[in-house]
PDB file of C-alpha atoms in Angstrom:
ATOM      1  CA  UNK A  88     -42.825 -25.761  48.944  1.00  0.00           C
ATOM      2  CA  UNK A  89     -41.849 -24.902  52.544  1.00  0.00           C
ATOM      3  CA  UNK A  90     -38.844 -23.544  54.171  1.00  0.00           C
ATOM      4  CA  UNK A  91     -37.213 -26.733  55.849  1.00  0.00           C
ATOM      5  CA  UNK A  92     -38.029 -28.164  52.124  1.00  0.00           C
ATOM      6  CA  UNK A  93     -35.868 -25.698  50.291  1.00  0.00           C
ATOM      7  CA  UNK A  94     -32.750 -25.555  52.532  1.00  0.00           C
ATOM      8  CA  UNK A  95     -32.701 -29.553  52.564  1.00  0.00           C
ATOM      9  CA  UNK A  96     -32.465 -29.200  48.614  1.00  0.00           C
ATOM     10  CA  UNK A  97     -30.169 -26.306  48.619  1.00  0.00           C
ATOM     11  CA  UNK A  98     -28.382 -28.613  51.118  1.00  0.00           C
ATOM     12  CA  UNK A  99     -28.262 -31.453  48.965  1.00  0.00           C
ATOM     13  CA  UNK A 100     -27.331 -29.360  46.235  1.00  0.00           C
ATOM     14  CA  UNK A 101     -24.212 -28.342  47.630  1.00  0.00           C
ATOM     15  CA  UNK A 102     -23.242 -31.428  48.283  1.00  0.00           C
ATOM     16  CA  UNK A 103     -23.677 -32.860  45.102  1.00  0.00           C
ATOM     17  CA  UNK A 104     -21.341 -29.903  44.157  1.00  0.00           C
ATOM     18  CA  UNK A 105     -18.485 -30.516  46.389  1.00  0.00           C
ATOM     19  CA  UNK A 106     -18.786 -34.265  45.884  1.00  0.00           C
ATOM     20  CA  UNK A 107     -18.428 -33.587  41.510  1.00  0.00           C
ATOM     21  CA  UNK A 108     -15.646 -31.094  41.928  1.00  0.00           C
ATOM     22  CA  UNK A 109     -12.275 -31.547  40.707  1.00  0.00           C
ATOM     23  CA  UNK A 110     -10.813 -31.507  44.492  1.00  0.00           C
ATOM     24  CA  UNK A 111     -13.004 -34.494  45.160  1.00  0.00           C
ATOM     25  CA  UNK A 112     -13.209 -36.720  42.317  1.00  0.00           C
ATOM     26  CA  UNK A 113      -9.255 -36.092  41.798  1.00  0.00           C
ATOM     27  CA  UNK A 114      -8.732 -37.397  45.723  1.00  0.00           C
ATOM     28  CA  UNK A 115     -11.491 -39.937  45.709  1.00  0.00           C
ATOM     29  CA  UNK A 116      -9.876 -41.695  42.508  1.00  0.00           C
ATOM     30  CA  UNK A 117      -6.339 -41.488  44.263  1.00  0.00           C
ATOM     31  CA  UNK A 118      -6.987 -42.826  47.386  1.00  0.00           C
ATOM     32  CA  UNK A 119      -8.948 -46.019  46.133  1.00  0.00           C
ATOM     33  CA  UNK A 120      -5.991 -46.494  43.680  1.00  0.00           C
ATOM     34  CA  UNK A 121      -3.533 -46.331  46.818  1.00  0.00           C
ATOM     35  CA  UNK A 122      -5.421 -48.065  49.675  1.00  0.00           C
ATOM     36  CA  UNK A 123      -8.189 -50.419  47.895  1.00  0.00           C
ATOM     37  CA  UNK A 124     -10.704 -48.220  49.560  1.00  0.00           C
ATOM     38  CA  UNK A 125     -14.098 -46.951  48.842  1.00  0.00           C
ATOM     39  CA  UNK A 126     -14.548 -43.140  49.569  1.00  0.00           C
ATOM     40  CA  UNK A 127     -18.160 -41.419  49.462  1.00  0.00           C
ATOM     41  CA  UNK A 128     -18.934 -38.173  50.645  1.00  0.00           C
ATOM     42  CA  UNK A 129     -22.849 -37.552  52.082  1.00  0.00           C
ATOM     43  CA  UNK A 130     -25.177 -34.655  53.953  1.00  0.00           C
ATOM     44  CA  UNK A 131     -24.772 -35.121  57.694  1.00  0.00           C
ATOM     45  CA  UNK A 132     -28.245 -36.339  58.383  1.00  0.00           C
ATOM     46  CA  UNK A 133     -30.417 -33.963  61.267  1.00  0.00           C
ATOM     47  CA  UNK A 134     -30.278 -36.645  63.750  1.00  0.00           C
ATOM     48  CA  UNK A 135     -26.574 -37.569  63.365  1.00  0.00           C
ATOM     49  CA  UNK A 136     -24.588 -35.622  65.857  1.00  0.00           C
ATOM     50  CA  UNK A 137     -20.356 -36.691  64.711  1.00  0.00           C
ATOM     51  CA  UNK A 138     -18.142 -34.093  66.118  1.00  0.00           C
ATOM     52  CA  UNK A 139     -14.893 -36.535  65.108  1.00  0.00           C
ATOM     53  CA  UNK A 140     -13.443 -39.279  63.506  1.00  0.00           C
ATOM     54  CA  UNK A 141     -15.533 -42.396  64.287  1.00  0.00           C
ATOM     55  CA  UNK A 142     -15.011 -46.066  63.692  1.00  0.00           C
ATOM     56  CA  UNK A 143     -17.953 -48.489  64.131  1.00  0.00           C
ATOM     57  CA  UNK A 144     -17.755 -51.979  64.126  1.00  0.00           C
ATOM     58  CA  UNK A 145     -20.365 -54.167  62.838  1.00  0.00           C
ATOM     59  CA  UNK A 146     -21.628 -57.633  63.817  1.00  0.00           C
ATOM     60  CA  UNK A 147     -19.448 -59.289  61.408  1.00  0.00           C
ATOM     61  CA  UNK A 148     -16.504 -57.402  62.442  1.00  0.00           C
ATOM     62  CA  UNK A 149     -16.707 -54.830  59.279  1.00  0.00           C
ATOM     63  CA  UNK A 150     -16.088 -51.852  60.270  1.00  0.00           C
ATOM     64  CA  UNK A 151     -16.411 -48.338  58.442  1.00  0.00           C
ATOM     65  CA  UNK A 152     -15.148 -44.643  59.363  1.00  0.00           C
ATOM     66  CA  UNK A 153     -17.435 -41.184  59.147  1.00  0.00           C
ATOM     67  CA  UNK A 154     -14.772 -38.265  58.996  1.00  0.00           C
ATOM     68  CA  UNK A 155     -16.573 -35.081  59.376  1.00  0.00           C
ATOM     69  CA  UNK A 156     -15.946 -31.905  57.327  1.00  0.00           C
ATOM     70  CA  UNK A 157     -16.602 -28.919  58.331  1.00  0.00           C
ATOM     71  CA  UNK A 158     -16.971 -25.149  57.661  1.00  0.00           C
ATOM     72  CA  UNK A 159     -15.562 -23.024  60.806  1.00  0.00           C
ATOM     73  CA  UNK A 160     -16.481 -25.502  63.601  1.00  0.00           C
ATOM     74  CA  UNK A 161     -19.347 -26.823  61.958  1.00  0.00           C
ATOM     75  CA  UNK A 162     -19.839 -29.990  60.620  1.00  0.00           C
ATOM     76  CA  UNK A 163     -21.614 -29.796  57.321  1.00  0.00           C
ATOM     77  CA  UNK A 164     -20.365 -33.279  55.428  1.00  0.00           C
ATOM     78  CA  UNK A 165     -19.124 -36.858  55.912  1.00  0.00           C
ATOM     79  CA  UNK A 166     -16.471 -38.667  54.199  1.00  0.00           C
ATOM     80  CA  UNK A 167     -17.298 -42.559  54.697  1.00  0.00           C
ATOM     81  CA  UNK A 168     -14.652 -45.266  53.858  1.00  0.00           C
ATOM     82  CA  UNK A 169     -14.089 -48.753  55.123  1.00  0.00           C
ATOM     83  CA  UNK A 170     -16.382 -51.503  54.739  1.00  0.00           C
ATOM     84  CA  UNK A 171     -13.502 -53.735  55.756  1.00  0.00           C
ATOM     85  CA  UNK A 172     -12.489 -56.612  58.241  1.00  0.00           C
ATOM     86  CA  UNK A 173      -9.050 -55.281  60.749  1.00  0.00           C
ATOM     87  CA  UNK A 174      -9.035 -59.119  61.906  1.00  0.00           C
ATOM     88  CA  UNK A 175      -8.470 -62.662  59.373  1.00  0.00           C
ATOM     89  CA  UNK A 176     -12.010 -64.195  58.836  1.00  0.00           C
ATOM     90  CA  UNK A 177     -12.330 -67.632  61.328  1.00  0.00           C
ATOM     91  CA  UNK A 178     -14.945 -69.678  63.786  1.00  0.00           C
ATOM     92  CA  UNK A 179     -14.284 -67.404  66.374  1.00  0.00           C
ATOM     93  CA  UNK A 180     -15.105 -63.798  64.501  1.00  0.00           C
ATOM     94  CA  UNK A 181     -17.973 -65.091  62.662  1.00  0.00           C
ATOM     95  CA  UNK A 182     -19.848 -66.370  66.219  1.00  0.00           C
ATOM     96  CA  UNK A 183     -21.133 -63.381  67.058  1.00  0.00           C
ATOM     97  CA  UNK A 184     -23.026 -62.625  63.496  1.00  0.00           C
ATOM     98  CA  UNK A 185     -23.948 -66.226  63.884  1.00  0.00           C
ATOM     99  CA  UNK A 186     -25.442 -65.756  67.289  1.00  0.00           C
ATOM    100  CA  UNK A 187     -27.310 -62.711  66.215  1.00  0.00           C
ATOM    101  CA  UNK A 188     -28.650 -64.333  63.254  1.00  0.00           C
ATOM    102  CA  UNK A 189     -29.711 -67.478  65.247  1.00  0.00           C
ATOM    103  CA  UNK A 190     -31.768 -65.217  67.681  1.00  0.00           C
ATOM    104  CA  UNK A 191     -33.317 -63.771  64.523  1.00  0.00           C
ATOM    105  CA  UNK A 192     -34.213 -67.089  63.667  1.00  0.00           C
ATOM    106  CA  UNK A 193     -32.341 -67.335  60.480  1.00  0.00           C
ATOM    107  CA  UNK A 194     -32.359 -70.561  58.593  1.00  0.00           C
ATOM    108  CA  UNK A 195     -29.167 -72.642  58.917  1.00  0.00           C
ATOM    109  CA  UNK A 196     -29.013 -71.794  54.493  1.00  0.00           C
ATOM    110  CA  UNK A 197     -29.432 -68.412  55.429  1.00  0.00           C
ATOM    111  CA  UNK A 198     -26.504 -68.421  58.361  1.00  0.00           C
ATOM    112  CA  UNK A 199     -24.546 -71.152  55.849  1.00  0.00           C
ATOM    113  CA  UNK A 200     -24.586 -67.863  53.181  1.00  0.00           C
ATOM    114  CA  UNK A 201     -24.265 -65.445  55.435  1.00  0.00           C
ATOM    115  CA  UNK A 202     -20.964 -67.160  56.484  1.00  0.00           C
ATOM    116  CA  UNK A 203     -20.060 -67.006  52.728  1.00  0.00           C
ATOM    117  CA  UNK A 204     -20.469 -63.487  52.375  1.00  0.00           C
ATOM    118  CA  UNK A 205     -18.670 -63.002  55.727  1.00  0.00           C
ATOM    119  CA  UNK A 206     -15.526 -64.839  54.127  1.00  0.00           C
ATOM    120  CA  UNK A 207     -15.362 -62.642  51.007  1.00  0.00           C
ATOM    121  CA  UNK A 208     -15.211 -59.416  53.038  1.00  0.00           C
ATOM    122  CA  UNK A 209     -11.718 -57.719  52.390  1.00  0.00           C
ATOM    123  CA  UNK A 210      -9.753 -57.389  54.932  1.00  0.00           C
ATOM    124  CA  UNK A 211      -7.163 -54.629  55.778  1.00  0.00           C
ATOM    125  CA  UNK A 212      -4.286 -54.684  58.200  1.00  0.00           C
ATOM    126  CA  UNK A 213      -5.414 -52.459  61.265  1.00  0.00           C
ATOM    127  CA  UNK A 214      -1.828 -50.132  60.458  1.00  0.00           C
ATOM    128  CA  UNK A 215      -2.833 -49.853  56.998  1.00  0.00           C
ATOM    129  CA  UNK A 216      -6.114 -48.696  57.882  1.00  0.00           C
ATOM    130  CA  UNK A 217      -5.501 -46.291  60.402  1.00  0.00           C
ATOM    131  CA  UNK A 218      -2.355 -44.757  58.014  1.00  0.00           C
ATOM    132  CA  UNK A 219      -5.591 -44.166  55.445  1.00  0.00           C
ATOM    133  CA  UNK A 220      -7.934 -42.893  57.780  1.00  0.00           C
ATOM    134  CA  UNK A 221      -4.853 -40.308  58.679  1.00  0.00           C
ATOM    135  CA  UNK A 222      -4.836 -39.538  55.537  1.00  0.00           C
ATOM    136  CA  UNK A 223      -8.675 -38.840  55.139  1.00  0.00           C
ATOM    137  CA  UNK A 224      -8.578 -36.255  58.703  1.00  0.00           C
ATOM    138  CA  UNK A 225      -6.201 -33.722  56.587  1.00  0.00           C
ATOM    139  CA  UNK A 226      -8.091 -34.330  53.497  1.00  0.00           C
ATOM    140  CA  UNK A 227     -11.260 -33.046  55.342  1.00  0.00           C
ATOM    141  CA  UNK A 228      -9.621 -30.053  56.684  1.00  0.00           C
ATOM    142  CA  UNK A 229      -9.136 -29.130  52.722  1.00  0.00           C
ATOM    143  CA  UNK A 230     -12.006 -30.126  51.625  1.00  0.00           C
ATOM    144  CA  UNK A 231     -13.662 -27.904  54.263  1.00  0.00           C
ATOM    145  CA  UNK A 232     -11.971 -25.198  53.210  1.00  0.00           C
ATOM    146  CA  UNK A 233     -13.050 -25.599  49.481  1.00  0.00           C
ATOM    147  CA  UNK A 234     -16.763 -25.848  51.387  1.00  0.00           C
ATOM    148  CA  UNK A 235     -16.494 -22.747  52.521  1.00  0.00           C
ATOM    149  CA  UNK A 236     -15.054 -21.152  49.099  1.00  0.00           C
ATOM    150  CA  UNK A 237     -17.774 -23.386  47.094  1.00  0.00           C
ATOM    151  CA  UNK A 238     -20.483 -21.126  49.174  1.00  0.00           C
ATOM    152  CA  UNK A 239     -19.075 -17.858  46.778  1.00  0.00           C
ATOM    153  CA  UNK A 240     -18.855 -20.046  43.766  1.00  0.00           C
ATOM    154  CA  UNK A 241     -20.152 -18.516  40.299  1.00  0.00           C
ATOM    155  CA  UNK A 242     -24.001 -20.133  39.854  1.00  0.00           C
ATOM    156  CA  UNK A 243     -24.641 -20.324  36.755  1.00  0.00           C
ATOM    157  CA  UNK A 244     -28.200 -19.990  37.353  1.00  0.00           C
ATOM    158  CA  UNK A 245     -27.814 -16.108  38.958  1.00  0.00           C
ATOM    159  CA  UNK A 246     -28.858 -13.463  36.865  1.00  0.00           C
ATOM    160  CA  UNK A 247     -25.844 -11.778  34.816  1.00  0.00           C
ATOM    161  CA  UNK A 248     -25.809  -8.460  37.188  1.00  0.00           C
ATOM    162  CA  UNK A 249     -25.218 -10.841  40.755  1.00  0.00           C
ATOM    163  CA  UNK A 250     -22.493 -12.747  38.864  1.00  0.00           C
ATOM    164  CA  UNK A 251     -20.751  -9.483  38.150  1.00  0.00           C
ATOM    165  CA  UNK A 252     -21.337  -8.044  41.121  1.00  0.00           C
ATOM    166  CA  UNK A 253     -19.212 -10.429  42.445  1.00  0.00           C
ATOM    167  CA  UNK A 254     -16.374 -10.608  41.011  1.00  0.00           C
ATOM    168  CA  UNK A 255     -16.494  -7.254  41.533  1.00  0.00           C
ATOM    169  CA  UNK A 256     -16.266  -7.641  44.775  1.00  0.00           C
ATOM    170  CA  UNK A 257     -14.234  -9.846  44.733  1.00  0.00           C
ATOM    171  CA  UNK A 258     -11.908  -7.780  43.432  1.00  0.00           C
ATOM    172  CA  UNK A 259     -12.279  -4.597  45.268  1.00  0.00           C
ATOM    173  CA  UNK A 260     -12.547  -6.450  48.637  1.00  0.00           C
ATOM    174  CA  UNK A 261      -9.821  -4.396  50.425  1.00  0.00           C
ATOM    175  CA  UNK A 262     -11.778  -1.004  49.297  1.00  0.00           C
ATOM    176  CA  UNK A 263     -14.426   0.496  50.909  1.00  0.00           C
ATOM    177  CA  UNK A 264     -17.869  -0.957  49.458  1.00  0.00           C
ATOM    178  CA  UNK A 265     -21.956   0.224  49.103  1.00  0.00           C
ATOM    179  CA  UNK A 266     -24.313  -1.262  47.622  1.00  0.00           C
ATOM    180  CA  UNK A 267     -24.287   1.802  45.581  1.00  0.00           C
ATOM    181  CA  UNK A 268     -21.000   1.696  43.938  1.00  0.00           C
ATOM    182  CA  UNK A 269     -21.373  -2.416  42.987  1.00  0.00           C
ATOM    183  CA  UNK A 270     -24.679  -1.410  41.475  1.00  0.00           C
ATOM    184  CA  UNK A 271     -23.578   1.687  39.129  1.00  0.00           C
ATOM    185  CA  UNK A 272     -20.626  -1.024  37.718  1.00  0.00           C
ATOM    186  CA  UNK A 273     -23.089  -3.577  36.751  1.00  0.00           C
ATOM    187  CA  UNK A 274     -25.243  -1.252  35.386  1.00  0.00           C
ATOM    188  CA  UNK A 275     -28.488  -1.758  37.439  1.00  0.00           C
ATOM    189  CA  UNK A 276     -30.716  -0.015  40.077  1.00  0.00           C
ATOM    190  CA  UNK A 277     -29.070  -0.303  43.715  1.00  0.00           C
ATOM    191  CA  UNK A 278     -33.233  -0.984  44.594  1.00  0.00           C
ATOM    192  CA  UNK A 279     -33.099  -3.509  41.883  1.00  0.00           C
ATOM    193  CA  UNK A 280     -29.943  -4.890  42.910  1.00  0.00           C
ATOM    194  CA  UNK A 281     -30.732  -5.208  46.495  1.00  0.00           C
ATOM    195  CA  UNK A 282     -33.391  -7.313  45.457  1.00  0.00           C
ATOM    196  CA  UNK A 283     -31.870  -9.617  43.015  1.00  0.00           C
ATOM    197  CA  UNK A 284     -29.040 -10.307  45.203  1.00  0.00           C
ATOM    198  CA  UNK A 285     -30.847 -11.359  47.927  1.00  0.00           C
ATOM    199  CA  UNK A 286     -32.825 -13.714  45.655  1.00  0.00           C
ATOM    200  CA  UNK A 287     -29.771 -15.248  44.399  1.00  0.00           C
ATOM    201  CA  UNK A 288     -27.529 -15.726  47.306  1.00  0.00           C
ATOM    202  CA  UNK A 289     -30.026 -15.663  49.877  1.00  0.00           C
ATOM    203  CA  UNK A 290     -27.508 -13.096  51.782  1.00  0.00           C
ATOM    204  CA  UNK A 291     -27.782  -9.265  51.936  1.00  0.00           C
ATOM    205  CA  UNK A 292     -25.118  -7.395  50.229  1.00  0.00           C
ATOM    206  CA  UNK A 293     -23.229  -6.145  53.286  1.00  0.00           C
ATOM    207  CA  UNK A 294     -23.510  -9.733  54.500  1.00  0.00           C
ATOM    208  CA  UNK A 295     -21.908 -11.364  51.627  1.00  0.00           C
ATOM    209  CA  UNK A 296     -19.098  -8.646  51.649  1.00  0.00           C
ATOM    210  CA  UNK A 297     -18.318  -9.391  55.233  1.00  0.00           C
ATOM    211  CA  UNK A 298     -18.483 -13.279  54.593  1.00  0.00           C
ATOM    212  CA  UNK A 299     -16.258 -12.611  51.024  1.00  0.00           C
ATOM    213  CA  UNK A 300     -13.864 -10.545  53.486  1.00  0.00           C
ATOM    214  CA  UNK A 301     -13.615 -13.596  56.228  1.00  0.00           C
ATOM    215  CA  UNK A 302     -12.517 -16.238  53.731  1.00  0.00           C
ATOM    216  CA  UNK A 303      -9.784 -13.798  52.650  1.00  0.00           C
ATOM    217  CA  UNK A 304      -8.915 -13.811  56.527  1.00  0.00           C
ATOM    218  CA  UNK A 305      -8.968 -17.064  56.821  1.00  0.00           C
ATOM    219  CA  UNK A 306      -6.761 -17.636  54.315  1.00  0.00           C
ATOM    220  CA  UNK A 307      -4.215 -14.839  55.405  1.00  0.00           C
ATOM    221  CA  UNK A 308      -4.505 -16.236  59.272  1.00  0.00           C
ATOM    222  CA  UNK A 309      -2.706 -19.956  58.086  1.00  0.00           C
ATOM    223  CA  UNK A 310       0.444 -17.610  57.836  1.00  0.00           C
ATOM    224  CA  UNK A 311       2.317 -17.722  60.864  1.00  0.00           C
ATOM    225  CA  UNK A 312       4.116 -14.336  60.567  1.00  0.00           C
ATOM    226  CA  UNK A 313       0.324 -12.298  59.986  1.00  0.00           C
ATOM    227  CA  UNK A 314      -0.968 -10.720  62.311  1.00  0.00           C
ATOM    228  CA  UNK A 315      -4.681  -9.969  63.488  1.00  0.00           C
ATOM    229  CA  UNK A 316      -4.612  -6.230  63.117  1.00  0.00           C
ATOM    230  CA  UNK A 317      -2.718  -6.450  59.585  1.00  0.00           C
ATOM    231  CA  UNK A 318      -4.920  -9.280  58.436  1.00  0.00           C
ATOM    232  CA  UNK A 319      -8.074  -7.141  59.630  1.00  0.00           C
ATOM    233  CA  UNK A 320      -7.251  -4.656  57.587  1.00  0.00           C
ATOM    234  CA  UNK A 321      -6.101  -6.156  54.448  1.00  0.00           C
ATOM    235  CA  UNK A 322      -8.874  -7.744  53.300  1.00  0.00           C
ATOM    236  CA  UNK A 323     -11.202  -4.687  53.873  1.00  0.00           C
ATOM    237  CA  UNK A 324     -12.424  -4.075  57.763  1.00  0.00           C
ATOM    238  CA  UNK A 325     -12.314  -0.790  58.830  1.00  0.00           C
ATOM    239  CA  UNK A 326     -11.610  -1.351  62.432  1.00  0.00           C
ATOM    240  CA  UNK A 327      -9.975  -4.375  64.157  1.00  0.00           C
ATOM    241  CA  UNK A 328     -13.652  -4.630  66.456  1.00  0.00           C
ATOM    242  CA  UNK A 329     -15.992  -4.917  63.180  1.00  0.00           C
ATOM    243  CA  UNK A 330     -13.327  -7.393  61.873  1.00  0.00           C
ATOM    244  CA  UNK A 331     -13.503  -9.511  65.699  1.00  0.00           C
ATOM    245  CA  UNK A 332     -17.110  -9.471  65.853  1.00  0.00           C
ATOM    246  CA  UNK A 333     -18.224 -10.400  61.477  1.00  0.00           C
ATOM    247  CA  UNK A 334     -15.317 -13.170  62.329  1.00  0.00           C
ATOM    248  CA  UNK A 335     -16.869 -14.390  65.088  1.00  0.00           C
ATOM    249  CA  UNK A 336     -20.609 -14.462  64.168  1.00  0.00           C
ATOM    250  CA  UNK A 337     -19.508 -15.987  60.369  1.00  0.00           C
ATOM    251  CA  UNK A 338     -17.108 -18.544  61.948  1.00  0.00           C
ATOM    252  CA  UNK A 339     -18.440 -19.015  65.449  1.00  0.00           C
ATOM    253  CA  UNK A 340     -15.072 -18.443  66.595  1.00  0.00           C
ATOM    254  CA  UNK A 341     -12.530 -15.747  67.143  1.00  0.00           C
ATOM    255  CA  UNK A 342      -9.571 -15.025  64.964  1.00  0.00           C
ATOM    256  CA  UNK A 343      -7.562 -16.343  67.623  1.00  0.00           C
ATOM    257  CA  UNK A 344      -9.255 -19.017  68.522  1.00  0.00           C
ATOM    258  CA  UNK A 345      -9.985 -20.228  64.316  1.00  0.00           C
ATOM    259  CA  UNK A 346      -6.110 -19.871  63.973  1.00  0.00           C
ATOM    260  CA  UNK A 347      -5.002 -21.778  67.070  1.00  0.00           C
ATOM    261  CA  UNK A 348      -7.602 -24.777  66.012  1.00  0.00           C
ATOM    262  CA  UNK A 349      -6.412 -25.126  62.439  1.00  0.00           C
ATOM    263  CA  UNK A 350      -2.610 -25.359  64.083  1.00  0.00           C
ATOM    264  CA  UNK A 351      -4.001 -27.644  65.988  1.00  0.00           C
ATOM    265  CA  UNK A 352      -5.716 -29.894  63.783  1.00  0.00           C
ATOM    266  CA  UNK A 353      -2.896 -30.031  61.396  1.00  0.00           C
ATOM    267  CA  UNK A 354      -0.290 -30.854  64.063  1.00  0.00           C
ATOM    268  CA  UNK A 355      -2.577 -33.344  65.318  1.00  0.00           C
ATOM    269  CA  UNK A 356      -2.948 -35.107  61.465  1.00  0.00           C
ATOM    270  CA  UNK A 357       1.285 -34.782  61.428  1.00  0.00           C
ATOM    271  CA  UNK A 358       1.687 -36.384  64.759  1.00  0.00           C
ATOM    272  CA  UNK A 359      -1.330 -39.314  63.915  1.00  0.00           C
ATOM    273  CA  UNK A 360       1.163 -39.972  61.052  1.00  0.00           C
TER     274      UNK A 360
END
């Protein structure tokens, strides 16, 4: 098996994950219960390139919404929902499919069902629909941030020692860390251990620490009143530069910057309200 064919499968498999946890299943039940809508969530595909919310109309005048969710800045999921008509069904919005099917020389039986099928499409008030797509842009900032924790998760295929390890870590985040010390408390080899972890998480040990220590900071950073330098410090850095440059190469942005987008993005799903 090749490289590009493992990380699609350990991409799929994360996926699957997110979309069977609790936080999903809980949301995707309540919102079809309050709007009438369907709610998937899917890989972003190689060749798909969507940055932000996007509506697409089809022939028939369906349309459906991709809502991207993302870890840091990058886009790693889509929620889809619509599959609805924002205008009543009539003569004059069922031309076009009509057109399109005539220059695919469709039968008049098969433009006669098609029309059918066109009718029976639900239809949603264009309010209503935006009001639920607002509600699906703050749901993807969460469910972004549960991406992000869902990448420290507890597999329960890892070997008992990298399990251990870290919650361990976990748990002594704000302390200073070797390899070393994780290895004498779960009772194993630090060579041993090197090598297992890296197996399981497909991260190096100081790696994993510093990614373990930039969701903390993340976290921390949604406070308004913490600062950088106190935030830096408090979930294990030893200098305010090591914190600034693991941040930026784990989140592709700075502290600064990460803090000032989430304000951002929430505002902007407050004010779309």
């Amino acid at each position: 098996m090749n490289t590009r064919t493992t990380q699609l499968q350990a991409r799929q498999r994360f996926i699957e994950n997110l979309a069977g946890s609790d936080l999903f299943r809980h949301y995707q039940t309540a919102f079809h219960t309050l709007t009438g809508l369907p709610l998937s969530l899917r890989a972003l595909e190689d060749e798909e390139h969507v940055e932000e919310v996007v509506t697409r109309r089809g022939v028939a005048g369906v349309v459906h919404t991709l809502i991207p969710v993302k870890v840091g800045k990058n886009p790693v999921a889509l929620l889809e929902t619509g599959h609805v008509r924002l205008e009543p069904a009539n003569a004059d919005t069922f031309a076009p499919l009509a057109s399109a099917l005539l220059d695919d020389d469709r039968s008049p039986a098969e433009i006669r069902s098609a029309k059918v099928h066109f009718e029976q499409a639900p239809m949603m008030a264009p309010a209503r629909y935006d009001a639920a797509v607002c509600l699906l842009r703050s749901f993807a900032i969460q469910l972004g941030e549960s991406a992000h924790r869902l990448l420290f998760a507890h597999a329960t295929h890892e070997p008992e020692a990298v399990r251990n390890a870290k919650i361990f870590i976990h748990a002594h985040l704000v302390e200073p860390m070797t390899l070393e010390d994780v290895a004498k408390a779960v009772n194993v080899s630090p060579f041993h251990f090197c090598k297992v972890f890296k197996r399981a998480t497909g991260l190096t040990f100081t790696d994993f620490v510093n990614r373990a220590r930039v969701e903390k900071a993340k976290r921390m950073l949604m406070r308004p009143a913490a600062r950088i330098t106190e935030v830096a410090y408090d979930v294990g850095f030893q200098s305010l530069s090591h914190f600034n440059r693991s941040f930026r190469r784990i989140a592709s942005e700075s502290p600064t910057e990460y803090r000032g987008r989430m304000k951002n993005e929430r505002s902007g799903v407050l004010a779309a309200g």
